[in-house]
Coordinates of C-alpha atoms and ligand atoms in Angstrom, one line a residue:
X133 CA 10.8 4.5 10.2
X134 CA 13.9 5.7 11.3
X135 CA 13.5 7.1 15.2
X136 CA 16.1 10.2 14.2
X137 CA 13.4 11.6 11.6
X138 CA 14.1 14.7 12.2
X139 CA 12.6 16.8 9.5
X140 CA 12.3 20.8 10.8
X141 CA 8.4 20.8 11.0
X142 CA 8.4 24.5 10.0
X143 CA 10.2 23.6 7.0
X144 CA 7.0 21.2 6.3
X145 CA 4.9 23.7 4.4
X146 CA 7.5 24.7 1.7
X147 CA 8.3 20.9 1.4
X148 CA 4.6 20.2 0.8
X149 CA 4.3 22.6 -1.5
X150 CA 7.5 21.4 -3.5
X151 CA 5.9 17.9 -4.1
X152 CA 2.5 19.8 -5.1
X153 CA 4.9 21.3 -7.6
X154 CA 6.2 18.3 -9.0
X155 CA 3.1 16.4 -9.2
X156 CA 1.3 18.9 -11.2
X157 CA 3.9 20.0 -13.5
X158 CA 5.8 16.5 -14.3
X159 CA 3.2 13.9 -13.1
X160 CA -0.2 14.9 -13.8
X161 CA 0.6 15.5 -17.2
X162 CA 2.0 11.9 -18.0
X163 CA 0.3 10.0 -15.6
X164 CA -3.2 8.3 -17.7
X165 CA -1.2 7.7 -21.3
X166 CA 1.3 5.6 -18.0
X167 CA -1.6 3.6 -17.2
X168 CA -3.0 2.5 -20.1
X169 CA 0.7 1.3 -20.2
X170 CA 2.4 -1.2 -20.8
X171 CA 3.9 -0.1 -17.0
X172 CA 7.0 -1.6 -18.7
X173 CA 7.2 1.3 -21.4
X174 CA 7.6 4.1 -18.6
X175 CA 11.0 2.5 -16.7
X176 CA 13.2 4.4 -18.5
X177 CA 10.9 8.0 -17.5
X178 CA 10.5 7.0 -14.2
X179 CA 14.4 6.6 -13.8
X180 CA 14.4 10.1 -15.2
X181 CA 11.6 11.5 -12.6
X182 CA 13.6 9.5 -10.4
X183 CA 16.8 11.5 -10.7
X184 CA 14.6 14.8 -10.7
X185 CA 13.2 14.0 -7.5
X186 CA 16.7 13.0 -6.2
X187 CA 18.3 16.3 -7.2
X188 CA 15.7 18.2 -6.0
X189 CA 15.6 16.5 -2.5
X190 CA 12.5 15.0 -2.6
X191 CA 13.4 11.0 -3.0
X192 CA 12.5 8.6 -0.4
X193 CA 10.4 11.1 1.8
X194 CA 10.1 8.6 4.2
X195 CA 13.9 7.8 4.6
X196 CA 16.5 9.2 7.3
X197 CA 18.3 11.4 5.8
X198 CA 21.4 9.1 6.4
X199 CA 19.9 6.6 4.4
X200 CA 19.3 9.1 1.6
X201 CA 15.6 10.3 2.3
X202 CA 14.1 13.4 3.3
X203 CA 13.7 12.1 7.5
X204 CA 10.0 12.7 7.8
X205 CA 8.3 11.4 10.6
X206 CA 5.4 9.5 10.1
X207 CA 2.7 12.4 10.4
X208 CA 5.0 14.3 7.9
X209 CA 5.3 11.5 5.6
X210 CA 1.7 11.3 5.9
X211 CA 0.5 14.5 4.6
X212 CA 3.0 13.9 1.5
X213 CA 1.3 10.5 0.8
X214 CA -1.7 12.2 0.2
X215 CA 0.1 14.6 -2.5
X216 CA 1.4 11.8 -4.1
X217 CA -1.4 10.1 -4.3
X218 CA -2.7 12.3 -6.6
X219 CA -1.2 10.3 -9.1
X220 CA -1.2 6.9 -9.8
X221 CA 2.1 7.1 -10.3
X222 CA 3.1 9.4 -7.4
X223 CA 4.3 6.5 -5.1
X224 CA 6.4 5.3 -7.7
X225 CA 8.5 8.1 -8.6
X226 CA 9.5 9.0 -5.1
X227 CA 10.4 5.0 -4.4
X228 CA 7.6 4.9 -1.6
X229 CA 5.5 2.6 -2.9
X230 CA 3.9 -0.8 -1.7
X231 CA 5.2 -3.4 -1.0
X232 CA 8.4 -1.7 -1.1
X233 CA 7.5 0.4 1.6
X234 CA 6.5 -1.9 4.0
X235 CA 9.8 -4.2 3.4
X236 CA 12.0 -1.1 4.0
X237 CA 10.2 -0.5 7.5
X238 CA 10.5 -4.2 8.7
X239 CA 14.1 -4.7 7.3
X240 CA 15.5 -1.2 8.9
X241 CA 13.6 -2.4 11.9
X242 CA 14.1 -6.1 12.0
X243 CA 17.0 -6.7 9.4
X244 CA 20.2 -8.0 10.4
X245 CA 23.6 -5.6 9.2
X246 CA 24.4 -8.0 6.5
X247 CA 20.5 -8.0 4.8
X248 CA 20.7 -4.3 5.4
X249 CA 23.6 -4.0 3.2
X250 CA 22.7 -6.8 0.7
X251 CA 19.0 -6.1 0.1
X252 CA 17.5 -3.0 2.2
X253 CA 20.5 -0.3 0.8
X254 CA 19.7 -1.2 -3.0
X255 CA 16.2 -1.4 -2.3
X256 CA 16.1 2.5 -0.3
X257 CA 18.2 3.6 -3.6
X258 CA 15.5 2.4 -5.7
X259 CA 17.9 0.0 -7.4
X260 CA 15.9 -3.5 -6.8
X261 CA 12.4 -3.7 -5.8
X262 CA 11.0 -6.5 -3.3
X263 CA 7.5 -8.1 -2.9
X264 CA 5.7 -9.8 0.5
X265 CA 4.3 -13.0 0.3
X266 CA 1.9 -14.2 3.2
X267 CA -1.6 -15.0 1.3
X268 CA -2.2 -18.4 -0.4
X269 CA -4.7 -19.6 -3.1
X270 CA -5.9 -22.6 -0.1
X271 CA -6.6 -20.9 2.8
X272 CA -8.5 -18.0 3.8
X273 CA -6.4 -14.8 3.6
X274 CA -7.8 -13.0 6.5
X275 CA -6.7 -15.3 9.2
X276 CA -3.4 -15.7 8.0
X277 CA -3.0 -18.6 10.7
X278 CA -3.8 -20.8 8.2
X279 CA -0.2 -21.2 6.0
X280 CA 0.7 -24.6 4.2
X281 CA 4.0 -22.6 3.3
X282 CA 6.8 -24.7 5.1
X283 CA 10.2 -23.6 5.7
X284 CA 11.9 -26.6 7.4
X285 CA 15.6 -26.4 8.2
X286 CA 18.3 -28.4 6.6
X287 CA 21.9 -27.9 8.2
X288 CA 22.9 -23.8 7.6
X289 CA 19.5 -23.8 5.1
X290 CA 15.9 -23.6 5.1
X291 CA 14.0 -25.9 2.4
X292 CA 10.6 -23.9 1.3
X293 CA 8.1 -24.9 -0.6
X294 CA 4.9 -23.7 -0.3
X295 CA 1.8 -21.8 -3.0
X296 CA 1.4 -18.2 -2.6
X297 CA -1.1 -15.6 -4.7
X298 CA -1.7 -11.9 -4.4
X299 CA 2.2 -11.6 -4.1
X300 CA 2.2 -7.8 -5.3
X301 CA 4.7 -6.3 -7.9
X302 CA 6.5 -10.2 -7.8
X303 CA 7.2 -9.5 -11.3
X304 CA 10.4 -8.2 -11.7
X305 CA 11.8 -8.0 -8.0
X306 CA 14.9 -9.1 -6.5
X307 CA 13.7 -10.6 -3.1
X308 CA 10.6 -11.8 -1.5
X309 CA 9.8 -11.6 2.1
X310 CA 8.0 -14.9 2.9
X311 CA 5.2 -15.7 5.7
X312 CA 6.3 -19.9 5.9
X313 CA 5.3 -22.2 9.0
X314 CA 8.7 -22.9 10.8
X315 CA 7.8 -24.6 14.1
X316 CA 4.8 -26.7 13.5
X317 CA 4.6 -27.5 16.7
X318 CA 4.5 -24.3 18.9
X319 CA 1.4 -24.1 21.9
X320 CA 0.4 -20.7 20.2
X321 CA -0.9 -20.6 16.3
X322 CA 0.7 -17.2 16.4
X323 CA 3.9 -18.2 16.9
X324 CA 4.4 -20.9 14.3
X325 CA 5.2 -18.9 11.1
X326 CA 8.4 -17.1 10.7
X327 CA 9.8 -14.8 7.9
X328 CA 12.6 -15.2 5.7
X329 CA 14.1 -13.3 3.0
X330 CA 13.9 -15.2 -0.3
X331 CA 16.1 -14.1 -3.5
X332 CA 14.3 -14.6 -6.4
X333 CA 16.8 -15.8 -8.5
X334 CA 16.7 -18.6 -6.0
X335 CA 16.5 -22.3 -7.9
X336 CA 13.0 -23.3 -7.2
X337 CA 11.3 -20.3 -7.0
X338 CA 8.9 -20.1 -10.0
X339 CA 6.6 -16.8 -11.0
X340 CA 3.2 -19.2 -12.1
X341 CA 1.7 -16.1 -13.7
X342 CA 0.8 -12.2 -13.4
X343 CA -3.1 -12.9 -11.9
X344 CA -5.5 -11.0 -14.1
X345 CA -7.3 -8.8 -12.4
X346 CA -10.4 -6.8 -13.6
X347 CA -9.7 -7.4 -17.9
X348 CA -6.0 -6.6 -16.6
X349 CA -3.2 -9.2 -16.8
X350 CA -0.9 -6.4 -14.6
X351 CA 3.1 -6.4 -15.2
X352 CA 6.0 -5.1 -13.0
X353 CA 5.4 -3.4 -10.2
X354 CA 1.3 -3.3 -10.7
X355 CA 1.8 -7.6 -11.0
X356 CA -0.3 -9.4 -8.4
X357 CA 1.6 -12.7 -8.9
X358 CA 1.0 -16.4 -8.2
X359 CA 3.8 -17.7 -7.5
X360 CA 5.4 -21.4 -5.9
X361 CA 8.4 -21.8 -3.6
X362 CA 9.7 -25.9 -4.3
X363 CA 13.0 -27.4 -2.5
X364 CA 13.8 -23.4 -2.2
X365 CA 17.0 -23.4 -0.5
X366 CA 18.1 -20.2 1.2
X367 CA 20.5 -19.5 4.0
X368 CA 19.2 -19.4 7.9
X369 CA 21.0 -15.9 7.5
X370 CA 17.8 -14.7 5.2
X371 CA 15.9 -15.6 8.9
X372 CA 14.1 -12.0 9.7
X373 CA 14.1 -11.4 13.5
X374 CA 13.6 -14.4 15.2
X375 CA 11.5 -18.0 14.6
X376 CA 8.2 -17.7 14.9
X377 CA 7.9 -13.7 15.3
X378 CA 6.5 -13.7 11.6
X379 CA 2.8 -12.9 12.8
X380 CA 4.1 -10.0 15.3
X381 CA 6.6 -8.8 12.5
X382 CA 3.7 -8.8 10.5
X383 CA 1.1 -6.9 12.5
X384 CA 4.6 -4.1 12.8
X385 CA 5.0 -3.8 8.7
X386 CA 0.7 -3.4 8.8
X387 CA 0.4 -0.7 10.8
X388 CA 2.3 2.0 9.8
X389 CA 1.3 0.5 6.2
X390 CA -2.4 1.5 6.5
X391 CA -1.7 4.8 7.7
X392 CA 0.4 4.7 4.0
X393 CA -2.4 3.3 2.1
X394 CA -5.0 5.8 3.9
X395 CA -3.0 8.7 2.7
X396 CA -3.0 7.3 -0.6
X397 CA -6.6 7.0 -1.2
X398 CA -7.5 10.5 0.3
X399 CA -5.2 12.1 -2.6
X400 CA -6.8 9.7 -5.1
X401 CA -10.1 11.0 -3.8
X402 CA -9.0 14.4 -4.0
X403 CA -8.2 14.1 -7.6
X404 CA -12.0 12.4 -8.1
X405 CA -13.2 14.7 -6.3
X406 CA -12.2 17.6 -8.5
X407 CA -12.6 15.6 -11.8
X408 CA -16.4 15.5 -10.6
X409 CA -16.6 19.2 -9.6
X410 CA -15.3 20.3 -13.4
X411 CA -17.4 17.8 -14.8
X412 CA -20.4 19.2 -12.9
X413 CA -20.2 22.7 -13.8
X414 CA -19.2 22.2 -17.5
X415 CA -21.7 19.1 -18.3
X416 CA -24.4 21.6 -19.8
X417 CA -27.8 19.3 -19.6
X418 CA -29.8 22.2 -21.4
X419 CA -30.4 25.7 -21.9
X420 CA -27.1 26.5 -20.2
X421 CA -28.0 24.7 -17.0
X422 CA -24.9 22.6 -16.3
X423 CA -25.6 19.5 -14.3
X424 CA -24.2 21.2 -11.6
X425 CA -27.7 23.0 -10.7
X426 CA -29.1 19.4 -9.6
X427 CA -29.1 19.2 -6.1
X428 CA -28.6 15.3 -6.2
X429 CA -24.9 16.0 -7.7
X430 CA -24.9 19.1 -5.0
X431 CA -25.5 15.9 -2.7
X432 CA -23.0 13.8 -4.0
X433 CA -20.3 16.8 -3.7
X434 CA -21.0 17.8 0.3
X435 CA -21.3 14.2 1.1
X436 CA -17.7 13.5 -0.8
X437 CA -16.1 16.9 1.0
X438 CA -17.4 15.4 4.4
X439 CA -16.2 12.0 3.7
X440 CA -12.5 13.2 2.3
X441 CA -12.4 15.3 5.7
X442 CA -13.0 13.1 8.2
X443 CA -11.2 11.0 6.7
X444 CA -8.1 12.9 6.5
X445 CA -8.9 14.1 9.9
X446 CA -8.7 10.5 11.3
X447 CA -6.2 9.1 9.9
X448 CA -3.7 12.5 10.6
X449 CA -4.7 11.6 14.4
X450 CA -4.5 7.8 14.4
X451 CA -0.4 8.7 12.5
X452 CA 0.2 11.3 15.5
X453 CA -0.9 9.3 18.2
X454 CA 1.0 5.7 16.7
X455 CA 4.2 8.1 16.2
X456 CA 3.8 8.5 20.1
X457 CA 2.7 5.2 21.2
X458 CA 3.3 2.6 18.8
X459 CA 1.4 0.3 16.3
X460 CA 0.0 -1.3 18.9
X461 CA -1.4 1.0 21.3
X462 CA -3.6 2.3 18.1
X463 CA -4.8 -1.0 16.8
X464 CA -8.5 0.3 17.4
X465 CA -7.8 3.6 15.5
X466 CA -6.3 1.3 13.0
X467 CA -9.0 -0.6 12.3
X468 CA -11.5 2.2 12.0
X469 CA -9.2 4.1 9.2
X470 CA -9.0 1.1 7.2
X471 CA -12.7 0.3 6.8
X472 CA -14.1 3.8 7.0
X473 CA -11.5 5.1 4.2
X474 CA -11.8 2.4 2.2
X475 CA -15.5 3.2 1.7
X476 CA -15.1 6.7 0.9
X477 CA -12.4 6.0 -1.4
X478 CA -15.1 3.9 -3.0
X479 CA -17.9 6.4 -3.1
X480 CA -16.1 9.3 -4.4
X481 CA -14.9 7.2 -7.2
X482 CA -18.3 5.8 -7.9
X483 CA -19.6 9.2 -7.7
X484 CA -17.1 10.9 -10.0
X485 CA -17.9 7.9 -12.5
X486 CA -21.9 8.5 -12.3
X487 CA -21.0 12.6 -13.2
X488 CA -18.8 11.3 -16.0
X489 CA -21.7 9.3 -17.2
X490 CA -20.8 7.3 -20.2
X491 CA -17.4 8.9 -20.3
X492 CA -16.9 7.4 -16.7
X493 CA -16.0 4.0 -17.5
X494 CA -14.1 4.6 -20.2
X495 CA -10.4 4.7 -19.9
X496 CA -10.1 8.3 -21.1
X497 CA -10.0 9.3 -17.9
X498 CA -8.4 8.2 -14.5
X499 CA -11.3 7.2 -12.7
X500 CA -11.6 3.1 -14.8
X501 CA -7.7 2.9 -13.9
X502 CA -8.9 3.7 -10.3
X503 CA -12.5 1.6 -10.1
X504 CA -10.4 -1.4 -11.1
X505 CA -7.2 -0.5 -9.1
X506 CA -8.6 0.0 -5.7
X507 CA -11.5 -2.2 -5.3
X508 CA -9.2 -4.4 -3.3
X509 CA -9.1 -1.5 -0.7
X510 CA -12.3 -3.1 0.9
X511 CA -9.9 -6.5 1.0
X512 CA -6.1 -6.3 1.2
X513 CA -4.4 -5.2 4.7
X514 CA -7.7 -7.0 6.2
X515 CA -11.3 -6.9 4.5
X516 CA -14.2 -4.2 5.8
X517 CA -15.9 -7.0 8.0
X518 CA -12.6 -8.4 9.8
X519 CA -11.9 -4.4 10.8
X520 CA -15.0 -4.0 11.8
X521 CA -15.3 -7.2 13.8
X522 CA -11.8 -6.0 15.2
X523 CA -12.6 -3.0 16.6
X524 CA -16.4 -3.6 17.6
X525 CA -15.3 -6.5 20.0
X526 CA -12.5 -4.7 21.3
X527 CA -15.3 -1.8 22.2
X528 CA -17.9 -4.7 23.8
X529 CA -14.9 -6.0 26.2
X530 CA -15.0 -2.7 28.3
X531 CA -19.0 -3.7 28.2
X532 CA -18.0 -7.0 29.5
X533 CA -18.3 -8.7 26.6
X534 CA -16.0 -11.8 25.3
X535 CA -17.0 -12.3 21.8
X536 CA -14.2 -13.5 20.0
Ligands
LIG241 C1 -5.0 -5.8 -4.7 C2 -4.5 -6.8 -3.6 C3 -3.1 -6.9 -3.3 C4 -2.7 -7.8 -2.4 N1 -1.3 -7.9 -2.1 C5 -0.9 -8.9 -1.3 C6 0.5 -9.0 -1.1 O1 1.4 -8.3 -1.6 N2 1.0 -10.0 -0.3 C7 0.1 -10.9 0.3 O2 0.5 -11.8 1.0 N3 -1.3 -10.8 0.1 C8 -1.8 -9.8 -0.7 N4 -3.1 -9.7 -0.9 C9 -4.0 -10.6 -0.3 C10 -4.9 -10.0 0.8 O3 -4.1 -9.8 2.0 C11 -6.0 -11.0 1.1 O4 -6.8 -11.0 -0.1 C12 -6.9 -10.7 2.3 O5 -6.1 -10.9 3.5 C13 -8.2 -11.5 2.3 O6 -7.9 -12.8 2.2 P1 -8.7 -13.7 1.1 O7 -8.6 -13.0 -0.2 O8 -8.2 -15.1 1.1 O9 -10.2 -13.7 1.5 P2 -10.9 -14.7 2.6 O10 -10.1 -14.8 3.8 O11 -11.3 -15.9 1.9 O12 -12.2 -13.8 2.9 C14 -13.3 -13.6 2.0 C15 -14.3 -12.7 2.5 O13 -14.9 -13.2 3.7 C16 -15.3 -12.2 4.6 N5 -14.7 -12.4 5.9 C17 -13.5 -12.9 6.2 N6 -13.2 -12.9 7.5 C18 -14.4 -12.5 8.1 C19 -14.8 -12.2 9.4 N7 -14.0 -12.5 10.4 N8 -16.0 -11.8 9.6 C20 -16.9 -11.5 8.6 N9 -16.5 -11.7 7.3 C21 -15.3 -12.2 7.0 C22 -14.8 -10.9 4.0 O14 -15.9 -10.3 3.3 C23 -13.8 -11.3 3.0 O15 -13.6 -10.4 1.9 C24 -3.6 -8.7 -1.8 C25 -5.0 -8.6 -2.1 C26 -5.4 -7.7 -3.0 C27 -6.9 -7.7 -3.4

């Protein structure tokens, strides 16, 4: 984010409640016949929304208003993220979507003036789209250490090759930002990996396939792509900060990115939520007794308002507190958003599928597209147990403790 987001904070309310505007008249509408897709059918809409959004001022909330976005801060951004979660295709239509996101943060950040103009303008306008590619099929994804991903230098070139999977939305975009090992021998394992920007149109670079994922083979943006860099040759210009900062330039794109995410799956869960409060006072189970009266669904709706609260709570605090003091100085508050969200995400979804009953797993609703879709919550941006890990160890040091 831009440090001169300046959005007037007591404009924020009639901002707020232009995007709840636009996502219940023009997205909400469209947003399950999207879905069932194919994602490729709705391009030519989503331009359209696109230009809505742009001449209403609502594009790129999370932009400086110099680079054509609305300048809110992260906090600000926050609260929208949650509107727009609301549909699946919220993210999307306001070019604030993942990965995309994340790559606009570390190139305005980290970018040099000449991949700012080339890649990180067109990519703001919402006239490419980008993907990140750290995880590979061989090593453990959670301790990203681990890369066989080589980018060796050749003259005014880097030579890649290297096997990547989970590369989201690869399908389709114009660049990929690539985690690959550049100084082999370095004394730290964290300063060994560097990132480069990597045109896809590059010779070499091959998209292996669209990984199914849960009966769905994915396309376009919603692609989670294997895909193989081999005697990739790209300029030492495409170099993103400096060798071997790829792990810290990493750790900067993740934090404000789970704050993103987070925001995401409370509106998601506020959508759920309500799709199993309707369902619950209009299921009649007999004699005009709607399933509503049993106190096990009464459960299910306190324990989901609780969960979406605190959640929303948390994660508002951990944004305010990282908009003071940094990714890093949050890293604990980090770590407890990301598990402790993920879950609820997962038991209001579950929930509102139980209410649904048979009609729950179908896709005639929302909820399948959304039991499939964010399963990985528990996983990507670091799984449940390595958040948990993170953040009890960090509390057993003041203790004394030096688990590692
Ligand atoms: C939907 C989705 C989108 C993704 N998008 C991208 C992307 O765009 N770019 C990209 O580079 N990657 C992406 N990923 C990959 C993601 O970052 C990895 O899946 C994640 O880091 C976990 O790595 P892994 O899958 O290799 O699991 P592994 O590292 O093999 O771990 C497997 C399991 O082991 C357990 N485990 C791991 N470590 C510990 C520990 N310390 N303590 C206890 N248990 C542990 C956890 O239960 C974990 O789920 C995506 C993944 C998903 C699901």
């Amino acid at each position: 984010m831009h440090s001169s987001q300046n959005f007037p904070q007591e404009a924020l309310p009639t901002l707020l409640s232009s995007y709840h505007d636009f996502v219940k008249k023009r997205l909400l509408p469209i947003d399950l016949s999207v879905v069932r897709g194919p994602f490729g059918n709705f391009l030519p809409q989503l331009e359209s929304l696109r230009n809505e959004a742009r001449s209403e001022r609502l594009f790129a909330p999370h932009l400086s208003t110099e680079d054509g976005g609305v300048g809110l801060s992260l906090v600000q951004f926050a609260q929208v993220s949650e509107i727009l979660g609301q549909s699946p295709i919220g993210h999307y239509v306001f070019n604030c979507q993942a990965p995309d996101i994340g790559n606009m943060e570390l190139l305005q950040s980290f970018g040099s003036v000449v991949q700012k103009e080339t890649w990180l303008k067109p990519l703001q306008e919402g006239k490419i789209r980008s993907c990140f590619a750290m995880t590979e099929p061989e090593h453990a994804g959670s301790n990203p250490v681990h890369l066989s991903t080589v980018a060796v230098r050749e003259g005014d070139y880097f030579r890649i090759d290297g096997h990547k999977w989970f590369t989201t939305a690869a399908d389709g975009a114009a660049f990929a930002i690539v985690m690959a090992v550049t100084n082999p021998e370095a004394d730290s394992r964290y300063h060994r990996a560097s990132m480069i920007l990597v045109p896809l149109d590059t010779p070499g670079f091959e998209l292996i396939r669209n990984i199914p994922i849960m009966g769905e083979a994915g396309e376009n943006y919603l692609s989670h792509a294997e895909i193989k860099f081999e005697n990739c040759l790209v300029p030492v210009e495409n170099l993103i900060g400096a060798e071997g900062q790829g792990f810290a330039l990493a750790q900067e794109r993740l934090g404000p990115g789970r704050i993103h995410h987070c925001m995401r799956w409370i509106g998601i869960c506020e959508r759920a939520f309500d799709m199993m409060c309707q369902r619950a006072v209009t299921r009649q189970l007999d004699q005009g007794k709607p399933l509503a009266d049993k106190q096990t669904i009464q459960n299910w709706i306190a324990e989901s308002r609780a969960g979406i609260k605190a959640s929303r709570l948390m994660v508002l605090d951990t944004a305010e507190k990282m908009q003071q003091l940094g990714a890093r100085a949050v890293r604990e508050d980090i770590s407890t958003i990301k598990f402790f969200v993920a879950d609820v995400l997962m038991k209001v979804i579950d929930r509102a599928i139980q209410v649904h009953g048979a009609l729950g797993i179908t896709d005639d609703t929302l909820l399948s597209f959304w039991y499939r879709h964010e399963r990985g919550a528990r996983i990507y941006d670091g799984p449940d147990e390595v958040h948990k890990s993170a953040l009890a160890r960090s509390i057993l040091k003041s203790y004394g403790s030096d688990t590692r």
